[in-house]
GROMACS .gro file of C-alpha atoms in nm:
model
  316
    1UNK     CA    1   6.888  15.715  26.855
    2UNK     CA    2   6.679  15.435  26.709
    3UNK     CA    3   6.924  15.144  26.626
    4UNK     CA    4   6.837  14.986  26.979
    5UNK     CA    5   6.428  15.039  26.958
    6UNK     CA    6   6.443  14.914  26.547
    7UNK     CA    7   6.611  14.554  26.691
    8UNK     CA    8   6.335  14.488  26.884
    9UNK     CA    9   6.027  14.624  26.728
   10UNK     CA   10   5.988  14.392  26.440
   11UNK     CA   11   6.094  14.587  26.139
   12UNK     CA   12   5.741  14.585  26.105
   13UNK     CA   13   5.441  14.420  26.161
   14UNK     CA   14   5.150  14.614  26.060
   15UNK     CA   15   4.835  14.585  26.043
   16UNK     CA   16   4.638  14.832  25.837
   17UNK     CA   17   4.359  14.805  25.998
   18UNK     CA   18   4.048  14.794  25.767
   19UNK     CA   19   3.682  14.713  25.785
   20UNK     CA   20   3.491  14.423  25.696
   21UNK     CA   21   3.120  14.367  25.761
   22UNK     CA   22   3.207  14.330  26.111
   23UNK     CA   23   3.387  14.657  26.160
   24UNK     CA   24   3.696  14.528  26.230
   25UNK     CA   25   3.905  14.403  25.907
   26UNK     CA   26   4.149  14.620  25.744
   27UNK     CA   27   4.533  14.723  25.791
   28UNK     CA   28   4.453  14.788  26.083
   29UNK     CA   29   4.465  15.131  25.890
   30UNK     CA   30   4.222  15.165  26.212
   31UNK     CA   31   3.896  15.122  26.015
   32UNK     CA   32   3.714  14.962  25.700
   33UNK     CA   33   4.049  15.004  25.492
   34UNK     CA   34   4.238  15.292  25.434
   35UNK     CA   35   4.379  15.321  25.094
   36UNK     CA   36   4.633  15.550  25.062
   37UNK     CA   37   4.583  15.921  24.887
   38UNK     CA   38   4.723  16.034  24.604
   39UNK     CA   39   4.984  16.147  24.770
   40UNK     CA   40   5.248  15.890  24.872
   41UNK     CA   41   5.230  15.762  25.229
   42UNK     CA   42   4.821  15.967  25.328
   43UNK     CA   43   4.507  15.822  25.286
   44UNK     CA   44   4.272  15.902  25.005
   45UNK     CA   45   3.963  16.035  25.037
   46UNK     CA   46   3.677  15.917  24.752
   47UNK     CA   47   3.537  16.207  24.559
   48UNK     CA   48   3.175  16.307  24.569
   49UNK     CA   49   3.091  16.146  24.240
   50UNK     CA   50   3.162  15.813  24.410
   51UNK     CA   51   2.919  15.885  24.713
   52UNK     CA   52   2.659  15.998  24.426
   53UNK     CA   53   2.731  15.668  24.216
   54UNK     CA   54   2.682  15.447  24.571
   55UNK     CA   55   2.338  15.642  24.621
   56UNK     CA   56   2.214  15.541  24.302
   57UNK     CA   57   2.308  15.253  24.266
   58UNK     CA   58   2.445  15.106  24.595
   59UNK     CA   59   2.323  14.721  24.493
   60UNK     CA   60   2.599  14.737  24.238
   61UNK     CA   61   2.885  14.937  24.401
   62UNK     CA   62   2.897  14.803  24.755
   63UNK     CA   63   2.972  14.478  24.665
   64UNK     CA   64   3.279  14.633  24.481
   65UNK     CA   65   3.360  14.805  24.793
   66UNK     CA   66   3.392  14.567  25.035
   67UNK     CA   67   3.637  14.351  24.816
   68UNK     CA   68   3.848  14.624  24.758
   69UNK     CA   69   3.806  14.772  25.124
   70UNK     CA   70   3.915  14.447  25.335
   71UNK     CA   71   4.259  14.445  25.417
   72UNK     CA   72   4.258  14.195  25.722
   73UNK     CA   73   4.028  13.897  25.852
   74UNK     CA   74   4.174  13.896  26.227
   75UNK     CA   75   4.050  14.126  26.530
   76UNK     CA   76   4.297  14.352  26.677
   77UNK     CA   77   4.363  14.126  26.919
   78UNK     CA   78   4.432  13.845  26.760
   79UNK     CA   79   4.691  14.063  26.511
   80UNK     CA   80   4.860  14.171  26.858
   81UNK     CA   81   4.874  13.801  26.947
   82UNK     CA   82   5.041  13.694  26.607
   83UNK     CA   83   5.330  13.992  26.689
   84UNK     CA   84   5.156  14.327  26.504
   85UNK     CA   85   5.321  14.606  26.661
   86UNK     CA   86   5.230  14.881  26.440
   87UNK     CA   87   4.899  14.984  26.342
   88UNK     CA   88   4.746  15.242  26.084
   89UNK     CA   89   4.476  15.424  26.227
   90UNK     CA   90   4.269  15.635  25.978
   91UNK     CA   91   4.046  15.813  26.177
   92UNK     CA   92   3.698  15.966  26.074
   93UNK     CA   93   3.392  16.144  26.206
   94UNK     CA   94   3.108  16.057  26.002
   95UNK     CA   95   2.956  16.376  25.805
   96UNK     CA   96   2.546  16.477  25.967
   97UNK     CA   97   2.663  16.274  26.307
   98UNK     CA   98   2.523  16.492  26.563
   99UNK     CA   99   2.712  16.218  26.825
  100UNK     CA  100   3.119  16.286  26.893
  101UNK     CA  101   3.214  15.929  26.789
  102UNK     CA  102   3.476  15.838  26.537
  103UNK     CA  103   3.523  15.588  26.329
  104UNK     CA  104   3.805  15.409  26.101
  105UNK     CA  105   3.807  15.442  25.748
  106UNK     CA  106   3.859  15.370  25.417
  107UNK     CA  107   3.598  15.446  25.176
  108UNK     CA  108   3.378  15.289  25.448
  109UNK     CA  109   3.334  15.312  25.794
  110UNK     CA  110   3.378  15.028  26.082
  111UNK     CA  111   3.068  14.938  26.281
  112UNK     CA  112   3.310  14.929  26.583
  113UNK     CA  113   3.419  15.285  26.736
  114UNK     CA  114   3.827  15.430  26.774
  115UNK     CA  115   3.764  15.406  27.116
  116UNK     CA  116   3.581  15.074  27.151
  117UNK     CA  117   3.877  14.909  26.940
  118UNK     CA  118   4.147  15.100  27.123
  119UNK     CA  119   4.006  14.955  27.458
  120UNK     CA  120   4.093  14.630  27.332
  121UNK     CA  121   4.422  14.742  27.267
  122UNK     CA  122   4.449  14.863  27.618
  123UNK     CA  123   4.309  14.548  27.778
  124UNK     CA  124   4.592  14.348  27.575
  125UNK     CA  125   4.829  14.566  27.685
  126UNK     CA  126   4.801  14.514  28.047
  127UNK     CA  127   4.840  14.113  28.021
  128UNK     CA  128   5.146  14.169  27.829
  129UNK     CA  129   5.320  14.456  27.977
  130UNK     CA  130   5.637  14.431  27.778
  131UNK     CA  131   5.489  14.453  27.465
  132UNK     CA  132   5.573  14.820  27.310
  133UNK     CA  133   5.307  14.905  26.995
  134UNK     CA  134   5.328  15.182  26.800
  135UNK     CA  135   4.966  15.327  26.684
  136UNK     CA  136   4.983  15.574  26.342
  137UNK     CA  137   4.690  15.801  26.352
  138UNK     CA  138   4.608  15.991  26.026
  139UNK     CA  139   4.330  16.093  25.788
  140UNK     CA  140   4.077  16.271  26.042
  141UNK     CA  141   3.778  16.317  25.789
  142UNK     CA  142   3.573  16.545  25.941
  143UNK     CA  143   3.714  16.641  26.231
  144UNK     CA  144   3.783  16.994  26.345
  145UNK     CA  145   3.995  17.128  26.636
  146UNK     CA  146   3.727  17.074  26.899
  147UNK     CA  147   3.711  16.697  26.772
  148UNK     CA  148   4.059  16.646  26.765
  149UNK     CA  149   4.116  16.787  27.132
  150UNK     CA  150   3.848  16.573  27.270
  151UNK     CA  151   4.004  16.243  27.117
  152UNK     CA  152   4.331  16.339  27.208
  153UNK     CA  153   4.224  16.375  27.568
  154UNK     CA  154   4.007  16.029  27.528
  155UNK     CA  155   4.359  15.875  27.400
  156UNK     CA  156   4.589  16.042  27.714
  157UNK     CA  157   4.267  15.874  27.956
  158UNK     CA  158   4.290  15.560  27.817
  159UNK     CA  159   4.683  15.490  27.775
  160UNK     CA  160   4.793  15.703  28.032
  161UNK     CA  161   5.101  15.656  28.137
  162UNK     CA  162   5.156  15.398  27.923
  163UNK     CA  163   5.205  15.687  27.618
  164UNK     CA  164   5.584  15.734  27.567
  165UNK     CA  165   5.617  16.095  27.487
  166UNK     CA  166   5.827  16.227  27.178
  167UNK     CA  167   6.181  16.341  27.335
  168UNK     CA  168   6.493  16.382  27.170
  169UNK     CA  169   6.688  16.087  27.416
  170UNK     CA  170   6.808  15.757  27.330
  171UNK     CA  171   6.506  15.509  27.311
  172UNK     CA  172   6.560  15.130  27.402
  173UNK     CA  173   6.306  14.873  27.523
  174UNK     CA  174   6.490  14.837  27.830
  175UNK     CA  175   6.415  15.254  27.873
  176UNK     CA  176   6.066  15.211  27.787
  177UNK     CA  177   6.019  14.910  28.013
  178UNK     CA  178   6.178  15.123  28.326
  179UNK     CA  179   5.965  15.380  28.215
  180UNK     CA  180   5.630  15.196  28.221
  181UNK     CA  181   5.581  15.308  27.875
  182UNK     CA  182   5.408  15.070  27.618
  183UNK     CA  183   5.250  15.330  27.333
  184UNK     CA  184   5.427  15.548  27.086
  185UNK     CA  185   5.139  15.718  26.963
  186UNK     CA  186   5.170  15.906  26.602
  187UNK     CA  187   4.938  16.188  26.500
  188UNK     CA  188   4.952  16.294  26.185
  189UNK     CA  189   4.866  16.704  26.260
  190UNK     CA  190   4.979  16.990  26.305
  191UNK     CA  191   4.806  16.960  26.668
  192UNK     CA  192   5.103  16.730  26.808
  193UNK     CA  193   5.262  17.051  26.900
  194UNK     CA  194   5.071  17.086  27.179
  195UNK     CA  195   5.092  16.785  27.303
  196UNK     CA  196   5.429  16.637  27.411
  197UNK     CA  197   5.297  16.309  27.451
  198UNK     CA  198   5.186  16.278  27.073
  199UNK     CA  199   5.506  16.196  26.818
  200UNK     CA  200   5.505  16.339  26.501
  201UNK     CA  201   5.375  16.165  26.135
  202UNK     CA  202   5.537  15.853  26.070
  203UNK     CA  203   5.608  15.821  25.691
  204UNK     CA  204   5.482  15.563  25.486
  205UNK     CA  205   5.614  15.414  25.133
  206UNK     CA  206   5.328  15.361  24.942
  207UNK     CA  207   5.389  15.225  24.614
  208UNK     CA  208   5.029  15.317  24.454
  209UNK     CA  209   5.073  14.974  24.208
  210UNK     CA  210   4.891  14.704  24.148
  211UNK     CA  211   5.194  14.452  24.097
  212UNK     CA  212   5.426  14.325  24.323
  213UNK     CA  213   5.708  14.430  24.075
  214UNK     CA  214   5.575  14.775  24.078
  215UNK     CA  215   5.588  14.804  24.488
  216UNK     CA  216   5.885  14.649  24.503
  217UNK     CA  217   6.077  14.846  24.240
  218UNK     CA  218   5.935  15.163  24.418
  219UNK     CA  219   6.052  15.054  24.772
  220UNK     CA  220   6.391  14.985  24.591
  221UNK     CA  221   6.412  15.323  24.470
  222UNK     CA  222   6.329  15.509  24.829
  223UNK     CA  223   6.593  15.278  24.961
  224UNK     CA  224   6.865  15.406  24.725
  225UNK     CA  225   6.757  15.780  24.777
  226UNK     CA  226   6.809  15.732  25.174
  227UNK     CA  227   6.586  15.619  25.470
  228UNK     CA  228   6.408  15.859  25.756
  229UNK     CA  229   6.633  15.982  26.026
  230UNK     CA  230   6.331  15.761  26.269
  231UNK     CA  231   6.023  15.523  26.238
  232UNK     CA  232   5.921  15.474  25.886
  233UNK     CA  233   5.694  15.223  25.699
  234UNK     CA  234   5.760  15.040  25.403
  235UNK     CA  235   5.389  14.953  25.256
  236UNK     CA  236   5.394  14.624  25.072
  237UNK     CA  237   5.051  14.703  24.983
  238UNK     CA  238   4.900  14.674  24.661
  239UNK     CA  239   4.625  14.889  24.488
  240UNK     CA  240   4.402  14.898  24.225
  241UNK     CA  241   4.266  15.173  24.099
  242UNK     CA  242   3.901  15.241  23.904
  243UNK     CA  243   4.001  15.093  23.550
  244UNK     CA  244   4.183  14.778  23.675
  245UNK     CA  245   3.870  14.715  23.948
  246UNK     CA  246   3.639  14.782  23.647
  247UNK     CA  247   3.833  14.504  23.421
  248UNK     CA  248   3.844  14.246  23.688
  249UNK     CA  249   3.511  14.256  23.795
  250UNK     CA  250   3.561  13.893  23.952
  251UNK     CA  251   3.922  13.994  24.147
  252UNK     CA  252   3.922  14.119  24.505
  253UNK     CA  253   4.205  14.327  24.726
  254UNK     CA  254   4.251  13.943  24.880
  255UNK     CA  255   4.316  13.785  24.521
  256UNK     CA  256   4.508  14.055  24.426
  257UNK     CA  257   4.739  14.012  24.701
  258UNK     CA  258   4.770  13.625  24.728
  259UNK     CA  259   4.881  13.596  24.351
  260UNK     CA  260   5.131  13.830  24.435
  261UNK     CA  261   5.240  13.705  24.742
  262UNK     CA  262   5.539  13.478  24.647
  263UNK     CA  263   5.711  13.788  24.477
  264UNK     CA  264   5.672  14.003  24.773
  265UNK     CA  265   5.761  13.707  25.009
  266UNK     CA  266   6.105  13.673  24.887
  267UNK     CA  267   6.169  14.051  24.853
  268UNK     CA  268   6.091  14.050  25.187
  269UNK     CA  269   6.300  13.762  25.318
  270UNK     CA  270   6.631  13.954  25.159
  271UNK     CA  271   6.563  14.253  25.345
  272UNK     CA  272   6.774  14.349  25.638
  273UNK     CA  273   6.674  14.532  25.964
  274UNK     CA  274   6.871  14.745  26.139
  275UNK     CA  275   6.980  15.109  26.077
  276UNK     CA  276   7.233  15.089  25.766
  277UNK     CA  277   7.120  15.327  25.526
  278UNK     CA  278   6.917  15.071  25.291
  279UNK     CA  279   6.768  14.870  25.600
  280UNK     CA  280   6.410  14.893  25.647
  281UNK     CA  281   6.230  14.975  26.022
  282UNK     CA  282   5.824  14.879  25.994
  283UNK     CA  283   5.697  14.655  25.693
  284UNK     CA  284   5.362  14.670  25.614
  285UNK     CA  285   5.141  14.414  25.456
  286UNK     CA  286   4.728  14.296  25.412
  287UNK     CA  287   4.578  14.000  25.509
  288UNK     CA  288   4.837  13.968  25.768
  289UNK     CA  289   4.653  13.630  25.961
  290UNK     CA  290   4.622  13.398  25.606
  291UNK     CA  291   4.987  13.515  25.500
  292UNK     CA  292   5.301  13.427  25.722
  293UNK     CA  293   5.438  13.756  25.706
  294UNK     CA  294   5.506  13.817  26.061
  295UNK     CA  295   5.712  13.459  26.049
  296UNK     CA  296   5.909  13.617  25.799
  297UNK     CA  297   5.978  13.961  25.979
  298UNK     CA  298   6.072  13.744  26.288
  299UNK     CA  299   6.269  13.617  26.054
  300UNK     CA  300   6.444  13.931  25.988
  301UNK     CA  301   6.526  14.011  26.370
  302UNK     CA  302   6.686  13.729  26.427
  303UNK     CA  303   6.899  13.763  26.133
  304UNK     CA  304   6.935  14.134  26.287
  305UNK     CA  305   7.016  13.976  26.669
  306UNK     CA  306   7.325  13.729  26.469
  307UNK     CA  307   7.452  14.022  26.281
  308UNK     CA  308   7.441  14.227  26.629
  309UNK     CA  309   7.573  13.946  26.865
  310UNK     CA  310   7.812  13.860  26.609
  311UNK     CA  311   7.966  14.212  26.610
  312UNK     CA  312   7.971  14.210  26.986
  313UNK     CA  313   8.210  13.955  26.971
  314UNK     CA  314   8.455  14.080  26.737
  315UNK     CA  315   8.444  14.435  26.966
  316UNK     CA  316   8.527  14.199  27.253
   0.00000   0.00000   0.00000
């Protein structure tokens, strides 16, 4: 069911998308950043003795927060541009916001709202209208039943027929481009029930380590225990949590991840797309502009497209 769609959808580009100052930052985890939960592959929520320590003494912790909350320096646009295709959308409505807009998140919240950004995403779409993106919504701080009907409706409005509803056929991009359809759009609740156009959660590998030998043993070890019958995301992201932050006062999410880039660059350039049972389907990564990892993914598809067009040949 997937081999076809997997060959053409980069085995991943994401973007967590992630807020900095300007709203727009993270992977593209849709907001400031979304760090994963405690629980592999869902976003974490920070506990009320955080929000207490940021009221008292804000000058000291927000600093802290935005170097550990970035994720990405590029607009959505200009990660669709450089070949993102999926994005991670945590999705929050603030708490006391008498007003129905959301927001991303990730310990903070983007200046910019879902919607706002998700017109952009829209607008790009239409110049480029065989461009297929996949968009991962999760977290929903805050939102109740009410809330999530009205973005869901807000969502169907602005993609329209562009969504590609969750079906049990054979997906290709030549199906989707006969179709008109250019969104698969994941929703991580129980609500995608009643909506056929809405696909169910996508999982995501998160390693919760602050080394690149630590993710990359972890993503090892889902590998050998067997891959998701669809879409699922290998997170190449790293994470700090409270003590490390606390010992490297002068370190950042962006320092952490460019000293332990090279590691995680050539893990990633062995990989292999496709659907074998150890190949991987979306790759995830931070600070995706500074960092050549889509190169490298495009990398990996066209190793996928020789491995594909030289098995056509030996069938013919």
């Amino acid at each position: 069911m997937w081999t076809s769609l997997k060959r053409v959808l980069r085995p991943a580009l994401l973007s967590r998308h992630g807020s900095q100052l300007s709203g727009l930052d993270g992977r593209f985890t849709g907001g400031p950043v979304g760090h994963p939960s405690d629980a592999p592959g869902h976003p974490r929520s920070e506990s009320n003795s955080f929000w207490l320590l940021d009221k008292l003494f804000c000058c000291f912790t927000r600093p802290a927060i935005f170097k550990w909350a970035t994720t990405q320096d590029r607009s959505i646009e200009e990660q669709l541009s450089m070949g993102i295709r999926y994005f991670d959308l945590r999705v929050a409505h603030k708490p006391n916001d008498s007003s129905s807009y959301l927001y991303f998140t990730h310990v903070i919240y983007t200046y910019l709202t879902v919607l706002k950004t998700l017109e952009s995403v829209a607008t790009w779409l239409k110049s480029h209208p065989k461009e297929i993106v996949i968009l991962a919504c999760s977290h929903f701080e805050g939102m109740d039943d009410t809330c999530h009907e009205s973005f869901i409706f807000s969502l169907k409005k602005l993609f329209g027929f562009k969504l590609c509803p969750w079906k049990e056929s054979a997906l290709t991009l030549r199906s989707l481009w006969a179709s008109g359809y250019q969104v698969i759009l994941s929703y991580d609740a129980q609500i995608t029930a009643r909506h056929p156009e809405l696909w169910p959660a996508i999982p995501y590998w998160w390693a919760n380590q602050c080394t690149a030998q630590g993710v990359t043993s972890y993503l090892d070890w889902n590998k050998d225990h067997g891959r998701p019958k669809g879409f699922f995301v290998a997170g190449l992201n790293l994470t700090a949590d409270k003590c490390y932050i606390a010992k490297n006062p002068k370190e950042s999410l962006r320092t952490l991840t460019y000293s332990n880039w090279e590691y995680l660059r050539k893990w990633v350039k062995d990989q292999v797309p496709g659907s074998d049972p150890k190949s991987l389907n979306i790759i995830a990564g931070d600070f995706v502009g500074p960092l050549p990892l889509c190169s490298l993914i495009i990398a990996l598809n066209q190793k996928l497209q020789k491995k594909t067009t030289s098995n056509t040949k030996k069938h013919h």
